[in-house]
Coordinates of C-alpha atoms in Angstrom, one line a residue:
Chain A
X24 CA 66.4 -36.8 50.4
X25 CA 62.9 -36.9 49.0
X26 CA 61.7 -39.2 51.8
X27 CA 63.1 -36.9 54.4
X28 CA 61.4 -34.0 52.7
X29 CA 58.0 -35.8 52.6
X30 CA 58.2 -36.7 56.3
X31 CA 59.2 -33.2 57.2
X32 CA 56.4 -31.6 55.2
X33 CA 53.5 -34.0 55.5
X34 CA 52.0 -34.7 59.0
X35 CA 51.4 -38.4 59.4
X36 CA 53.7 -39.5 56.5
X37 CA 55.2 -42.9 57.1
X38 CA 57.5 -45.1 55.1
X39 CA 55.7 -47.3 52.7
X40 CA 52.8 -44.8 52.1
X41 CA 52.6 -43.3 48.8
X42 CA 51.6 -39.9 48.5
X43 CA 48.6 -40.6 46.3
X44 CA 46.9 -42.4 49.2
X45 CA 47.3 -39.3 51.3
X46 CA 45.3 -37.2 48.9
X47 CA 42.5 -35.7 50.7
X48 CA 38.9 -36.7 49.8
X49 CA 37.3 -34.2 52.1
X50 CA 36.7 -30.5 51.4
X51 CA 37.5 -27.4 53.2
X52 CA 36.0 -24.0 52.7
X53 CA 37.9 -20.8 53.2
X54 CA 35.4 -18.1 54.3
X55 CA 36.8 -14.6 54.2
X56 CA 35.1 -11.3 54.7
X57 CA 35.1 -8.9 51.8
X58 CA 37.0 -5.7 52.6
X59 CA 36.2 -6.6 56.3
X60 CA 37.0 -3.3 58.0
X61 CA 35.2 -1.3 55.4
X62 CA 32.2 -3.6 55.7
X63 CA 32.2 -3.1 59.4
X64 CA 32.1 0.6 59.1
X65 CA 29.3 0.5 56.5
X66 CA 27.1 -1.8 58.6
X67 CA 25.3 1.1 60.4
X68 CA 26.0 3.7 57.8
X69 CA 24.0 2.5 54.8
X70 CA 24.6 5.9 53.0
X71 CA 28.2 4.9 52.6
X72 CA 27.4 1.7 50.6
X73 CA 28.4 3.0 47.3
X74 CA 30.9 5.7 48.1
X75 CA 34.6 5.1 48.4
X76 CA 35.6 4.4 51.9
X77 CA 39.1 3.7 53.5
X78 CA 40.2 2.8 57.0
X79 CA 43.4 4.1 58.4
X80 CA 46.0 2.5 60.6
X81 CA 46.6 3.4 64.2
X82 CA 47.2 7.1 64.4
X83 CA 45.5 7.8 61.1
X84 CA 48.8 7.1 59.3
X85 CA 48.2 5.0 56.3
X86 CA 45.4 3.3 54.4
X87 CA 44.9 -0.3 55.6
X88 CA 41.6 -1.1 54.1
X89 CA 39.9 0.1 50.9
X90 CA 36.3 -0.3 49.5
X91 CA 36.1 -1.5 46.0
X92 CA 35.3 2.1 44.9
X93 CA 38.5 3.4 46.6
X94 CA 40.5 0.6 45.0
X95 CA 39.1 1.6 41.7
X96 CA 40.1 5.3 42.2
X97 CA 43.7 3.9 42.3
X98 CA 44.4 4.3 46.0
X99 CA 47.0 1.7 46.9
X100 CA 47.2 -0.3 50.1
X101 CA 49.6 1.4 52.7
X102 CA 49.8 4.9 51.2
X103 CA 50.0 7.7 53.7
X104 CA 46.6 9.3 54.2
X105 CA 48.1 12.9 53.9
X106 CA 49.1 12.0 50.4
X107 CA 45.7 10.8 49.5
X108 CA 44.1 13.9 50.9
X109 CA 46.5 16.2 49.2
X110 CA 46.0 14.4 45.9
X111 CA 42.2 14.2 45.9
X112 CA 41.2 17.1 48.0
X113 CA 37.3 17.1 48.5
X114 CA 37.1 14.0 46.3
X115 CA 39.1 12.0 48.7
X116 CA 37.3 8.9 50.1
X117 CA 35.6 8.9 53.4
X118 CA 38.3 7.8 56.0
X119 CA 37.8 6.1 59.3
X120 CA 40.3 5.7 62.0
X121 CA 40.6 2.0 62.9
X122 CA 38.0 0.9 65.4
X123 CA 39.4 -2.5 66.3
X124 CA 36.8 -3.0 69.1
X125 CA 34.0 -2.9 66.6
X126 CA 35.9 -5.1 64.1
X127 CA 36.6 -7.7 66.8
X128 CA 33.0 -7.8 68.0
X129 CA 31.8 -8.4 64.4
X130 CA 34.4 -10.9 63.7
X131 CA 33.1 -12.9 66.7
X132 CA 29.6 -12.7 65.3
X133 CA 30.9 -14.0 61.8
X134 CA 32.7 -16.8 63.5
X135 CA 29.6 -17.6 65.7
X136 CA 27.5 -17.7 62.6
X137 CA 29.9 -20.2 60.9
X138 CA 30.1 -22.2 64.2
X139 CA 26.3 -22.5 64.1
X140 CA 26.6 -25.1 61.2
X141 CA 28.3 -27.5 63.7
X142 CA 31.3 -28.3 61.3
X143 CA 34.9 -28.1 62.3
X144 CA 36.1 -24.5 62.3
X145 CA 39.5 -22.9 62.4
X146 CA 39.6 -19.3 62.9
X147 CA 42.5 -18.2 60.8
X148 CA 42.5 -14.3 61.2
X149 CA 40.1 -11.7 62.2
X150 CA 38.3 -12.0 58.8
X151 CA 39.1 -15.6 57.7
X152 CA 38.1 -19.0 58.8
X153 CA 38.5 -22.6 57.4
X154 CA 35.4 -24.8 57.7
X155 CA 35.4 -28.5 57.4
X156 CA 32.6 -29.5 55.1
X157 CA 30.7 -32.8 55.5
X158 CA 30.4 -34.7 52.2
X159 CA 26.6 -35.4 52.3
X160 CA 25.7 -32.3 50.3
X161 CA 27.0 -30.9 47.1
X162 CA 29.8 -28.4 47.7
X163 CA 28.1 -25.6 45.9
X164 CA 25.0 -25.8 48.1
X165 CA 27.1 -25.7 51.2
X166 CA 29.1 -22.8 49.9
X167 CA 26.0 -20.9 49.2
X168 CA 24.6 -21.7 52.6
X169 CA 27.7 -20.5 54.4
X170 CA 27.9 -17.2 52.6
X171 CA 24.1 -16.6 52.8
X172 CA 23.9 -17.2 56.5
X173 CA 26.9 -15.0 57.4
X174 CA 25.8 -12.1 55.4
X175 CA 22.2 -12.4 56.6
X176 CA 23.0 -12.7 60.2
X177 CA 25.9 -10.3 60.5
X178 CA 25.5 -8.0 57.5
X179 CA 29.2 -8.7 56.6
X180 CA 29.5 -10.0 53.0
X181 CA 31.9 -13.0 52.7
X182 CA 33.5 -15.0 49.9
X183 CA 33.8 -18.8 50.0
X184 CA 36.4 -20.9 48.3
X185 CA 36.3 -24.7 48.5
X186 CA 39.2 -27.1 47.9
X187 CA 40.6 -30.2 49.4
X188 CA 43.4 -28.5 51.2
X189 CA 43.8 -25.1 52.7
X190 CA 46.0 -23.9 49.9
X191 CA 43.5 -25.1 47.3
X192 CA 40.6 -23.5 49.2
X193 CA 42.7 -20.3 49.0
X194 CA 43.1 -20.7 45.3
X195 CA 39.4 -21.2 44.9
X196 CA 38.7 -18.1 46.8
X197 CA 41.0 -16.2 44.7
X198 CA 39.3 -17.5 41.5
X199 CA 36.0 -16.6 42.9
X200 CA 37.0 -13.0 43.6
X201 CA 39.3 -12.1 40.8
X202 CA 38.3 -14.3 37.9
X203 CA 34.7 -15.2 38.2
X204 CA 33.5 -12.4 40.3
X205 CA 31.2 -14.4 42.4
X206 CA 30.5 -14.9 46.1
X207 CA 31.8 -18.6 46.2
X208 CA 33.6 -21.1 44.1
X209 CA 34.3 -24.7 44.4
X210 CA 37.5 -25.9 42.8
X211 CA 36.6 -28.7 40.3
X212 CA 39.8 -30.0 38.7
X213 CA 43.4 -29.2 38.8
X214 CA 43.4 -27.8 35.3
X215 CA 42.2 -24.6 36.8
X216 CA 45.5 -24.1 38.5
X217 CA 46.7 -22.7 35.1
X218 CA 44.6 -19.7 35.7
X219 CA 46.3 -18.7 38.9
X220 CA 49.5 -16.7 38.7
X221 CA 52.2 -17.9 41.2
X222 CA 52.3 -14.6 43.0
X223 CA 48.7 -15.0 44.0
X224 CA 49.5 -18.2 45.8
X225 CA 49.5 -18.4 49.6
X226 CA 52.8 -17.8 51.0
X227 CA 54.7 -16.8 47.9
X228 CA 56.3 -13.5 48.4
X229 CA 57.7 -11.1 45.8
X230 CA 61.2 -12.6 46.1
X231 CA 60.1 -16.1 45.4
X232 CA 57.8 -14.9 42.6
X233 CA 60.8 -13.3 40.7
X234 CA 62.8 -16.4 41.2
X235 CA 60.0 -18.6 39.8
X236 CA 59.4 -16.4 36.9
X237 CA 63.1 -16.7 36.0
X238 CA 62.4 -20.4 35.7
X239 CA 59.4 -19.4 33.5
X240 CA 57.0 -20.7 36.2
X241 CA 54.0 -18.4 35.6
X242 CA 51.0 -20.2 37.0
X243 CA 50.3 -22.5 39.8
X244 CA 50.0 -25.3 37.3
X245 CA 53.6 -24.7 36.3
X246 CA 54.6 -24.6 40.0
X247 CA 53.3 -28.1 40.7
X248 CA 55.3 -29.4 37.7
X249 CA 58.6 -28.4 39.3
X250 CA 61.0 -30.9 40.8
X251 CA 60.2 -31.2 44.6
X252 CA 63.8 -31.4 45.5
X253 CA 64.4 -28.1 43.8
X254 CA 61.4 -26.6 45.6
X255 CA 62.5 -27.8 49.0
X256 CA 66.1 -26.4 48.4
X257 CA 65.0 -23.0 47.1
X258 CA 61.8 -22.4 49.0
X259 CA 62.3 -24.2 52.4
X260 CA 59.8 -26.7 53.8
X261 CA 57.1 -24.0 53.6
X262 CA 57.5 -24.0 49.7
X263 CA 57.3 -27.8 49.6
X264 CA 54.2 -27.8 51.7
X265 CA 52.5 -25.4 49.4
X266 CA 53.7 -27.6 46.5
X267 CA 52.1 -30.6 48.0
X268 CA 48.9 -28.9 49.2
X269 CA 48.3 -27.8 45.6
X270 CA 48.3 -31.4 44.6
X271 CA 45.7 -32.3 47.3
X272 CA 47.9 -33.5 50.0
X273 CA 47.2 -32.0 53.4
X274 CA 50.3 -30.5 55.0
X275 CA 48.4 -27.9 57.1
X276 CA 45.8 -29.9 58.9
X277 CA 42.7 -28.2 60.5
X278 CA 43.4 -26.9 64.0
X279 CA 40.2 -26.9 65.9
X280 CA 41.2 -24.5 68.8
X281 CA 43.6 -22.6 66.5
X282 CA 43.5 -19.4 68.3
X283 CA 46.5 -20.0 70.4
X284 CA 49.0 -17.8 68.9
X285 CA 52.7 -18.7 68.4
X286 CA 53.7 -15.2 69.2
X287 CA 52.1 -12.1 70.6
X288 CA 52.8 -8.7 69.2
X289 CA 51.8 -5.4 70.5
X290 CA 52.9 -2.3 68.7
X291 CA 51.5 1.1 68.0
X292 CA 52.6 4.2 66.2
X293 CA 53.1 7.1 68.6
X294 CA 51.1 10.3 68.2
X295 CA 54.2 12.4 68.0
X296 CA 57.8 11.4 67.2
X297 CA 59.5 10.5 70.4
X298 CA 63.2 10.9 71.1
X299 CA 63.2 10.8 74.8
X300 CA 64.2 7.4 76.4
X301 CA 62.2 7.9 79.5
X302 CA 59.0 8.5 77.6
X303 CA 59.7 5.5 75.2
X304 CA 60.1 3.3 78.3
X305 CA 56.8 4.5 79.5
X306 CA 55.1 3.7 76.2
X307 CA 56.8 0.3 76.0
X308 CA 55.8 -0.5 79.5
X309 CA 52.1 -0.1 78.6
X310 CA 52.5 -2.4 75.5
X311 CA 54.3 -5.0 77.4
X312 CA 51.6 -5.0 80.1
X313 CA 48.9 -5.4 77.4
X314 CA 50.9 -8.3 75.5
X315 CA 51.4 -10.0 79.0
X316 CA 47.6 -9.9 79.6
X317 CA 47.1 -11.6 76.2
X318 CA 49.9 -14.2 77.1
X319 CA 48.2 -15.1 80.4
X320 CA 44.9 -15.2 78.7
X321 CA 45.9 -18.2 76.7
X322 CA 47.6 -19.6 79.8
X323 CA 51.1 -19.5 78.2
X324 CA 54.6 -18.3 79.2
X325 CA 57.1 -16.7 76.9
X326 CA 60.5 -18.0 76.3
X327 CA 61.7 -15.0 74.3
X328 CA 61.1 -11.3 74.2
X329 CA 61.8 -8.9 71.5
X330 CA 61.6 -5.0 71.2
X331 CA 61.4 -3.0 68.0
X332 CA 61.6 0.6 67.2
X333 CA 60.8 2.3 63.9
X334 CA 62.0 5.8 63.3
X335 CA 60.0 8.3 61.3
X336 CA 60.4 7.5 57.6
X337 CA 58.7 10.7 56.4
X338 CA 61.0 13.0 58.1
X339 CA 63.9 11.8 56.2
X340 CA 65.1 13.2 52.9
X341 CA 64.9 10.9 49.8
X342 CA 61.4 9.6 49.6
X343 CA 59.8 6.5 51.1
X344 CA 62.3 3.8 51.2
X345 CA 61.9 0.8 53.5
X346 CA 61.2 2.1 57.0
X347 CA 64.3 2.0 59.2
X348 CA 63.2 -0.7 61.7
X349 CA 65.5 -2.0 64.4
X350 CA 64.8 -5.2 66.4
X351 CA 66.5 -7.1 69.1
X352 CA 65.3 -10.0 71.2
X353 CA 66.7 -12.1 74.0
X354 CA 65.9 -15.3 75.9
X355 CA 64.0 -15.1 79.1
X356 CA 65.6 -17.1 81.7
X357 CA 63.4 -18.6 83.0
X358 CA 60.4 -18.4 80.6
X359 CA 57.8 -16.2 82.2
X360 CA 54.4 -14.6 82.1
X361 CA 55.1 -12.4 85.1
X362 CA 54.8 -8.8 84.0
X363 CA 57.6 -7.4 86.1
X364 CA 60.0 -9.9 84.5
X365 CA 58.8 -8.9 81.1
X366 CA 59.1 -5.2 81.8
X367 CA 62.6 -5.6 83.1
X368 CA 63.7 -7.5 80.0
X369 CA 62.0 -5.1 77.6
X370 CA 63.5 -2.0 79.2
X371 CA 67.0 -3.5 79.0
X372 CA 66.5 -4.3 75.3
X373 CA 65.2 -0.8 74.7
X374 CA 68.2 0.7 76.2
X375 CA 70.4 -1.3 73.9
X376 CA 68.3 -0.3 70.8
X377 CA 67.9 3.3 71.5
X378 CA 70.1 6.0 69.9
X379 CA 70.1 9.4 71.4
X380 CA 68.9 12.2 69.0
X381 CA 66.9 9.7 66.9
X382 CA 63.1 10.3 66.7
X383 CA 61.0 7.2 66.8
X384 CA 57.5 6.8 65.3
X385 CA 56.5 3.4 66.4
X386 CA 57.6 1.0 69.2
X387 CA 56.5 -2.5 69.8
X388 CA 57.0 -5.7 71.8
X389 CA 57.1 -9.3 70.6
X390 CA 56.6 -12.2 72.8
X391 CA 58.0 -15.4 71.3
X392 CA 58.5 -19.2 72.0
X393 CA 55.2 -19.4 73.9
X394 CA 54.5 -22.7 75.7
X395 CA 51.6 -23.6 77.8
X396 CA 52.2 -22.9 81.5
X397 CA 51.2 -26.4 82.5
X398 CA 53.9 -28.0 80.4
X399 CA 56.5 -25.6 81.5
X400 CA 55.8 -25.9 85.2
X401 CA 57.6 -29.2 85.2
X402 CA 60.8 -27.1 85.3
X403 CA 62.0 -28.1 88.7
X404 CA 65.2 -26.0 88.4
X405 CA 63.3 -22.8 88.5
X406 CA 60.0 -23.4 90.2
X407 CA 58.0 -20.2 89.8
X408 CA 56.6 -19.0 93.1
X409 CA 52.9 -19.4 93.2
X410 CA 52.5 -15.9 94.7
X411 CA 53.5 -14.4 91.3
X412 CA 50.8 -16.2 89.5
X413 CA 48.2 -15.2 92.1
X414 CA 49.3 -11.6 91.8
X415 CA 49.0 -11.6 88.0
X416 CA 45.6 -13.4 88.1
X417 CA 44.4 -10.7 90.6
X418 CA 45.6 -7.8 88.6
X419 CA 44.1 -9.1 85.4
X420 CA 40.8 -9.8 87.2
X421 CA 40.7 -6.2 88.7
X422 CA 41.4 -4.7 85.3
X423 CA 38.9 -6.9 83.4
X424 CA 36.0 -6.0 85.9
X425 CA 36.8 -2.3 86.8
X426 CA 38.2 -1.4 83.3
X427 CA 41.4 -1.5 81.4
X428 CA 44.3 0.0 83.5
X429 CA 42.4 0.3 86.8
X430 CA 45.7 -1.2 88.1
X431 CA 48.9 -0.5 86.2
X432 CA 52.7 -0.5 86.8
X433 CA 54.5 2.5 88.0
X434 CA 56.8 2.6 85.1
X435 CA 53.7 3.2 82.9
X436 CA 53.1 6.5 84.6
X437 CA 53.3 9.6 82.4
X438 CA 52.1 8.2 79.2
X439 CA 49.3 10.2 77.7
X440 CA 47.0 9.0 74.9
X441 CA 49.3 7.5 72.3
X442 CA 47.0 7.5 69.4
X443 CA 45.5 10.1 67.2
X444 CA 42.1 8.9 66.0
X445 CA 40.3 11.8 64.6
X446 CA 37.5 9.9 62.8
X447 CA 36.8 6.8 64.7
X448 CA 33.3 5.3 64.4
X449 CA 31.4 4.6 67.7
X450 CA 31.8 1.3 69.6
X451 CA 28.3 0.3 68.2
X452 CA 28.3 -3.2 69.7
X453 CA 30.1 -2.9 72.9
X454 CA 29.0 0.4 74.7
X455 CA 25.5 1.4 75.8
X456 CA 26.2 5.0 75.1
X457 CA 27.4 4.5 71.7
X458 CA 24.6 2.4 70.1
X459 CA 23.6 3.1 66.6
X460 CA 20.6 5.5 66.4
X461 CA 17.8 5.1 64.0
X462 CA 15.8 8.2 63.3
X463 CA 13.0 9.4 60.9
X464 CA 14.3 11.4 58.1
Chain B
X10 CA 32.7 -17.7 83.6
X11 CA 36.4 -17.8 84.2
X12 CA 37.4 -18.8 87.6
X13 CA 39.2 -15.6 88.3
X14 CA 36.0 -13.6 88.0
X15 CA 34.9 -15.1 91.2
X16 CA 37.6 -13.1 93.0
X17 CA 35.1 -10.3 93.7
X18 CA 32.4 -12.6 95.1
X19 CA 32.5 -12.1 98.9
X20 CA 32.8 -15.7 100.2
X21 CA 29.5 -15.8 102.1
X22 CA 28.6 -19.3 103.1
X23 CA 25.7 -20.0 100.9
X24 CA 24.7 -23.3 102.3
X25 CA 22.6 -23.5 105.5
X26 CA 24.8 -24.5 108.4
X27 CA 22.0 -26.2 110.2
X28 CA 19.6 -28.0 107.9
X29 CA 20.0 -28.6 104.3
X30 CA 17.4 -26.8 102.2
X31 CA 14.6 -29.1 101.2
X32 CA 14.5 -27.1 97.9
X33 CA 18.0 -27.8 97.0
X34 CA 17.4 -30.4 94.3
X35 CA 14.8 -28.1 92.8
X36 CA 17.1 -25.1 92.4
X37 CA 17.0 -23.6 88.9
X38 CA 19.2 -20.9 87.3
X39 CA 17.9 -17.4 87.6
X40 CA 16.0 -15.8 84.8
X41 CA 18.3 -14.3 82.2
X42 CA 16.8 -11.4 80.4
X43 CA 19.4 -11.5 77.7
X44 CA 18.5 -15.0 76.7
X45 CA 14.8 -14.2 76.8
X46 CA 15.2 -11.1 74.5
X47 CA 17.9 -12.4 72.2
X48 CA 17.2 -15.6 70.2
X49 CA 20.2 -15.3 67.9
X50 CA 23.1 -13.6 69.6
X51 CA 25.3 -13.5 66.5
X52 CA 22.5 -12.0 64.4
X53 CA 20.9 -9.5 67.0
X54 CA 21.8 -5.8 67.2
X55 CA 20.6 -3.2 69.6
X56 CA 19.7 0.2 68.3
X57 CA 18.4 3.3 69.9
X58 CA 15.4 5.2 68.5
X59 CA 16.3 8.7 67.8
X60 CA 12.8 9.9 67.1
X61 CA 9.1 8.9 67.9
X62 CA 7.3 6.4 65.8
X63 CA 3.9 6.7 67.3
X64 CA 2.4 4.4 64.7
X65 CA 4.5 1.6 66.0
X66 CA 4.3 2.6 69.6
X67 CA 8.0 3.6 69.7
X68 CA 9.2 6.6 71.6
X69 CA 12.4 8.5 71.3
X70 CA 15.1 6.8 73.4
X71 CA 13.6 3.3 73.2
X72 CA 15.9 0.3 72.8
X73 CA 15.2 -1.8 69.7
X74 CA 16.2 -5.4 69.6
X75 CA 16.7 -6.2 66.0
X76 CA 17.2 -9.8 64.8
X77 CA 18.6 -10.4 61.4
X78 CA 18.0 -14.2 61.6
X79 CA 14.3 -14.0 62.4
X80 CA 12.1 -15.6 59.7
X81 CA 10.0 -12.8 58.2
X82 CA 6.2 -13.0 58.0
X83 CA 3.6 -10.4 57.1
X84 CA 2.8 -7.8 59.7
X85 CA 6.2 -8.0 61.6
X86 CA 7.9 -4.7 62.4
X87 CA 11.1 -4.5 60.6
X88 CA 14.0 -2.2 60.0
X89 CA 15.0 -1.6 56.5
X90 CA 17.2 0.7 54.3
X91 CA 15.5 3.1 51.9
X92 CA 17.5 5.5 49.7
X93 CA 20.6 5.0 51.9
X94 CA 19.1 5.5 55.4
X95 CA 17.5 3.3 58.0
X96 CA 13.7 3.2 58.3
X97 CA 11.0 1.2 60.1
X98 CA 7.9 -0.4 58.6
X99 CA 5.6 -3.4 58.6
X100 CA 6.6 -6.3 56.5
X101 CA 4.4 -7.0 53.5
X102 CA 4.6 -9.8 50.8
X103 CA 5.0 -8.6 47.3
X104 CA 5.9 -10.0 44.0
X105 CA 9.6 -9.4 44.4
X106 CA 9.9 -10.5 48.0
X107 CA 9.4 -8.7 51.3
X108 CA 8.8 -5.1 51.4
X109 CA 8.3 -2.3 54.0
X110 CA 4.9 -0.7 54.4
X111 CA 2.5 0.7 51.8
X112 CA 4.8 3.2 50.1
X113 CA 7.5 0.7 49.6
X114 CA 10.0 1.1 46.8
X115 CA 11.5 -1.7 44.8
X116 CA 15.1 -1.3 46.0
X117 CA 14.1 -1.2 49.6
X118 CA 16.3 -3.7 51.6
X119 CA 15.2 -5.4 54.8
X120 CA 17.8 -5.1 57.5
X121 CA 16.3 -7.1 60.3
X122 CA 13.2 -7.8 62.3
X123 CA 12.4 -5.7 65.4
X124 CA 11.7 -8.3 68.0
X125 CA 11.5 -6.2 71.2
X126 CA 11.1 -2.6 72.1
X127 CA 12.5 -1.7 75.6
X128 CA 11.5 1.5 77.2
X129 CA 13.0 3.0 80.3
X130 CA 10.3 4.4 82.6
X131 CA 12.3 5.8 85.6

């Protein structure tokens, strides 16, 4: 049992190897941007440096990012903006609609600054990356160099956590932020795991946290004392990987070109609640088309497509319970990246999900089981006509040079603007007519 | 460049059909203004001047190329933050580091070095 578990969890594990020998001698740094969206909004608005700022979700619905000042005011992540405004009135924080164009452009600059060191880099999310550190220099000096350069070059402050595995780097980053209140921290020895509560660990959700507390596992140090067989049984292979990573055994190796996503999601809140199937189909068509562009951009095809709908949770009586989300997916036969195929499948699923009379707040599409097109084209049972690929390449090329949606599908017709963005900052970095302006006072 | 971007290039035959150009092996890439003006792409920001700064030869509407990675030295034109808003000034050495201009204040912050000013004349 134990052996199976090891070989399942640890890449490169072989019989006869003992785990000690796999313990990692190198160091990884987790670089993550502090309150990334807020920092982006503040970059060209220096007057907002010390005032509470929040960023709202699509449609200005909920708070998705908070400055430290907003956090100290007691504003929670995810609360609806209208509640914050009602509660604080004129003292409510400055709120920005989300400006993903700006965040993405700054994220690329942050990653480029990190890349300029020439070390291995894995972009983990829009505001986090892992950096492989060479062993010649002391870790502290490297951590400081990383954080100084990123902040100096891009104006975005970052925190750096250093450990021998990704999970330990994450622990170090947590210690830096929450415990030591400093920009970077290198994990020195395992005794420090006692300082870290289990629910702060990477990938431990509230459900597992409760179960662990029942077994009086309070800190990360308690967690690594558990029986691995129990961990595997109760917390799946993911839990076992965390367990091993906290002991310095790499289960999540660095992925150099890690931006190939395992699934592609495109979902948006609608500006108004929508109960008309025809209009929902129109919205969905637009999202499918955009997801398909991303899919082809990474040269993959999707094996599965899913659709989900969320009905309006604020219209219902009885407070804010879990949002009533419905999801359905089905296999694409054959796997495809051809938009008309995807549209057909998505509309069929939507018809199954849709309940007349129900008002929907949010709709989305999920592409799953992505495989590189090259690997899949060996499927001689269903050879895809070359013409489909050429057509899609052409449509994508027209849209990328003449502007988004220069060409679109007829079933997208009739969709207006879907999002309400009352307080979006300019696209400072990507549009000539929205450049930041500097003026004498 | 991605291959598909070539779709809009009209396929004119570029090579001479008669005699091969004697200059072919000497061909160099065209001058790229972006590369010339931007030394550190990740650290360079473009801003628009909203007012005249006669003392620095800047007019309203000029495009400022501001490089945050540029190594500072005395006399460079730099953009900074004073009392919560952007300002321009010449860099000067002081006891506590770099400062902007004569009437600098201790909590001024240097934002970046203005490397180029681009003015549209037509």
